[in-house]
XYZ file of N, CA, C and O in Angstrom:
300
model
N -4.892 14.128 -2.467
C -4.710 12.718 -2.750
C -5.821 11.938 -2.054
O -6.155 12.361 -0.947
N -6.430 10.885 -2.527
C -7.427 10.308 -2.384
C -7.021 9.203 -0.498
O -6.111 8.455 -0.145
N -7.870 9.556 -0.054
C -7.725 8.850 1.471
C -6.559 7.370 1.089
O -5.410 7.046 1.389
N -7.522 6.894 0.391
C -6.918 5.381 0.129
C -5.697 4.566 -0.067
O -5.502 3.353 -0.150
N -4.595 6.079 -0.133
C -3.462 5.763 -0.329
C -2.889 5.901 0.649
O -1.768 5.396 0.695
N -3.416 6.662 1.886
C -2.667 7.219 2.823
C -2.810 5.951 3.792
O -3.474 4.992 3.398
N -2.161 5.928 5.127
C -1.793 5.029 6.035
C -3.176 5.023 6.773
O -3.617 6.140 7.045
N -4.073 3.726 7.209
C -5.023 3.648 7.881
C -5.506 2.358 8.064
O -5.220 1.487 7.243
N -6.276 2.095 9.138
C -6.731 0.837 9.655
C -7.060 -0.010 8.340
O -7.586 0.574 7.393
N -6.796 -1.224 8.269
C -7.392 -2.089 7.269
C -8.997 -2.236 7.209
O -9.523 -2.431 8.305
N -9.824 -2.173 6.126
C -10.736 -2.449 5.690
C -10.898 -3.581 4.969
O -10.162 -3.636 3.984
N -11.679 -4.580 5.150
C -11.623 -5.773 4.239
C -12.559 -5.902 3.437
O -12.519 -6.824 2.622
N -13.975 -4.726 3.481
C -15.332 -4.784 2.559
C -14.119 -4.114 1.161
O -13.026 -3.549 1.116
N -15.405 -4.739 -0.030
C -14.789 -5.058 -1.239
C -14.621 -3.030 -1.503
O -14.683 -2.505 -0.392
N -14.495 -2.266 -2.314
C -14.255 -0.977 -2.979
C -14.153 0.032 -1.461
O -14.729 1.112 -1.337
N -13.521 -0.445 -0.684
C -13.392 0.255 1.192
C -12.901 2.030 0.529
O -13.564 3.041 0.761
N -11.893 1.999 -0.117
C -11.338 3.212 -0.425
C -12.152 4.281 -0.920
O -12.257 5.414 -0.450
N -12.844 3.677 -2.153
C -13.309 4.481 -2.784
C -14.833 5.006 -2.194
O -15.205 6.163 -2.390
N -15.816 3.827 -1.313
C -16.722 4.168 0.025
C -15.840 5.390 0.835
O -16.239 6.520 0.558
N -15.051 5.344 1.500
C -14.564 5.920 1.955
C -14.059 7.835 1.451
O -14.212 8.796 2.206
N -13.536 7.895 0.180
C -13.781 9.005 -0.456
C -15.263 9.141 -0.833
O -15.446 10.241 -1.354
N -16.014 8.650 -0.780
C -17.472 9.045 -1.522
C -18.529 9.680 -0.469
O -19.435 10.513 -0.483
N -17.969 8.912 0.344
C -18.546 9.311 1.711
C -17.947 10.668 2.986
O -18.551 11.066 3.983
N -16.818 11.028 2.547
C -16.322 11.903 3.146
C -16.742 13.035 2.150
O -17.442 13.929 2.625
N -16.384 13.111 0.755
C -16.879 14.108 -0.147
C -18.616 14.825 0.176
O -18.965 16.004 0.118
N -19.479 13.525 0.534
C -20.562 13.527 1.068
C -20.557 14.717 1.834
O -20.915 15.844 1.493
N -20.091 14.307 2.947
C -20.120 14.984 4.460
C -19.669 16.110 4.839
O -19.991 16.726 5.855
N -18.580 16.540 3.682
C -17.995 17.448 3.445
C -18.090 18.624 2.985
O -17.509 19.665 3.293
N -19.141 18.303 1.948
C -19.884 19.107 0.928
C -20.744 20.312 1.524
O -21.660 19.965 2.269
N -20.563 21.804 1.282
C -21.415 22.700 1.615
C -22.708 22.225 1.522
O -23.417 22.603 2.455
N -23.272 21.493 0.670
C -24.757 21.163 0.814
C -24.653 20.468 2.001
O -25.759 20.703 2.488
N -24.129 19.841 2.719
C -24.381 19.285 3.892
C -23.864 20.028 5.203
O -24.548 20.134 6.221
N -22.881 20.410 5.090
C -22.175 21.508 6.043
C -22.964 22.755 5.723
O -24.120 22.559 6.097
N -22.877 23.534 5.377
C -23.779 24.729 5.418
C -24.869 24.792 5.506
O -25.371 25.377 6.465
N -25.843 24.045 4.257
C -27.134 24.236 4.156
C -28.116 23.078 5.346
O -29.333 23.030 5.520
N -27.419 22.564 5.755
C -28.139 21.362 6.654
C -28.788 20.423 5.923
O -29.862 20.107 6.436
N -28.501 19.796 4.796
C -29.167 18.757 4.211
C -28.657 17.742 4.485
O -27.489 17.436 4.726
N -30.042 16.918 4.427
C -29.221 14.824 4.051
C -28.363 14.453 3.159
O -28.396 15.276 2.245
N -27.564 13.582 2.944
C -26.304 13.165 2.211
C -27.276 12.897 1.206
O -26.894 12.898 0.036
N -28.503 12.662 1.478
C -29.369 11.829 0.459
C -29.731 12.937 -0.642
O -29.730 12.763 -1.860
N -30.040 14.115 0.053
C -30.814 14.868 -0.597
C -29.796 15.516 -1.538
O -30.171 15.855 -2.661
N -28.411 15.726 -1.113
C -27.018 16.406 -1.662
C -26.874 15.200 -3.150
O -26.368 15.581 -4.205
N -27.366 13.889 -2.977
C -26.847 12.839 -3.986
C -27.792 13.374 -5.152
O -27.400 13.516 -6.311
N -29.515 13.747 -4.560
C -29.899 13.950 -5.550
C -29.555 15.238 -6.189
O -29.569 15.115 -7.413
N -29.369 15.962 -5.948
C -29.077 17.425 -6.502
C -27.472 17.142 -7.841
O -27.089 17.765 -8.832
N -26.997 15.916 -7.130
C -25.843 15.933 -8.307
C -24.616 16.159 -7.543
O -23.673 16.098 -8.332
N -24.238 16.383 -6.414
C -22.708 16.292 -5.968
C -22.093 15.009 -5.618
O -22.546 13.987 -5.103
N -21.084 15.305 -5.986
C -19.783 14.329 -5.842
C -20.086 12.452 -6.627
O -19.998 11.273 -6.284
N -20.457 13.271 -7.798
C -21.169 12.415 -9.003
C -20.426 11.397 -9.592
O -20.737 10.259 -9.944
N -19.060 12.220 -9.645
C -17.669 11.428 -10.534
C -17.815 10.265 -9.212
O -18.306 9.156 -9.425
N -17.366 10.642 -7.959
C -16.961 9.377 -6.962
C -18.491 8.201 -7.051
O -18.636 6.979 -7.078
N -19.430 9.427 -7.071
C -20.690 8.215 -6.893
C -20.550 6.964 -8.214
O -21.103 5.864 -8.222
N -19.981 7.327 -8.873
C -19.842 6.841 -10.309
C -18.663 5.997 -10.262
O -18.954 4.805 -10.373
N -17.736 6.176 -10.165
C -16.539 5.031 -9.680
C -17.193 4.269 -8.448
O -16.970 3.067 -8.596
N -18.063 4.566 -7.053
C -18.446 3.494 -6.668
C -19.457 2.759 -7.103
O -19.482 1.568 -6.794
N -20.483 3.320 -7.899
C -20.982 2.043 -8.512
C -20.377 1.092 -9.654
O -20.895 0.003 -9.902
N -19.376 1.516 -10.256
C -18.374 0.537 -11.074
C -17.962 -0.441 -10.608
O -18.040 -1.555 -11.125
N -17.209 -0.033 -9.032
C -16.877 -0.559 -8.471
C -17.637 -1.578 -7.723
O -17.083 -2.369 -6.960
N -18.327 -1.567 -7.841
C -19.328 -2.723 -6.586
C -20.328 -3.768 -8.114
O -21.061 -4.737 -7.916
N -19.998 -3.127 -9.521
C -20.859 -3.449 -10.547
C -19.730 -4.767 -11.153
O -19.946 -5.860 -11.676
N -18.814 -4.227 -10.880
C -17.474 -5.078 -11.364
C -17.573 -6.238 -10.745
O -17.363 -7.227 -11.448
N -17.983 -6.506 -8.991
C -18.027 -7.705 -8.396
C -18.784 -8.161 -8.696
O -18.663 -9.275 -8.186
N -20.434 -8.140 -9.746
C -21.188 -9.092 -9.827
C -21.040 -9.131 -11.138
O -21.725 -10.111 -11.430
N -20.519 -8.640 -12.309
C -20.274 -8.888 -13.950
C -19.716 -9.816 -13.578
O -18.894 -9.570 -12.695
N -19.824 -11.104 -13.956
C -18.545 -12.147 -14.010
C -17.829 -11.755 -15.446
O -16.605 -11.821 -15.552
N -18.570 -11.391 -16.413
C -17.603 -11.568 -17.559
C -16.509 -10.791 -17.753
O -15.492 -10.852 -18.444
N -17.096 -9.866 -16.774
C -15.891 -8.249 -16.316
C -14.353 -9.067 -16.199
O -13.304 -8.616 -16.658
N -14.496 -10.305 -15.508
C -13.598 -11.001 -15.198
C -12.615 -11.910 -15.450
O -11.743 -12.384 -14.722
N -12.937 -12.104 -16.771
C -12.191 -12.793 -17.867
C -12.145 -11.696 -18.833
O -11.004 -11.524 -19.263
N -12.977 -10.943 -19.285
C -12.974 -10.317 -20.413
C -12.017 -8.989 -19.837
O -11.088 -8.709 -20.594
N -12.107 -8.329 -18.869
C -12.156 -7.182 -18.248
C -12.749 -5.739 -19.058
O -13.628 -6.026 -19.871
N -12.457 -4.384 -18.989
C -13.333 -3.732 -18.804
C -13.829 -3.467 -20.045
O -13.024 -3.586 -20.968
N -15.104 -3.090 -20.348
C -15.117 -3.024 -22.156
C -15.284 -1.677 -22.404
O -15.975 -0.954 -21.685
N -14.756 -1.343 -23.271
C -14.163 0.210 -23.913
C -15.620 0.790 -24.149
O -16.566 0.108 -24.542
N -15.664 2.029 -23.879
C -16.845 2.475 -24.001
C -16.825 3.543 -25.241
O -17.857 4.127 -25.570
């Protein structure tokens, strides 16, 4: 289950949860634990793509205004 649901200090930056899974998946990841790479270098290779992808929705959603009346448009 995704951190975000579970019991923890309040965060008040906007998509906190989903930073929070994206960034542990990060850190977590044999490319970074085993092989000794940068989180950076693990992003480019392609892991933990789906979360990288819900957080940029997420942070894309706060500057669409039309996202905001219209909400999300069907793809």
């Amino acid at each position: 289950m995704p951190k975000y649901y579970e019991d923890k200090e309040e965060d008040g930056r906007a998509c906190a949860g989903i930073r929070e899974d994206f960034k542990a998946c990060l850190l977590q990841h044999d490319c970074v634990v085993k092989e000794g790479k940068m989180p950076s270098e693990c992003l480019k290779e392609g892991h933990c793509k789906a979360l990288q992808t819900s957080f940029f929705e997420c942070k894309r959603s706060m500057l669409d205004t039309r996202s905001r009346f219209r909400g999300k448009k069907g793809y």
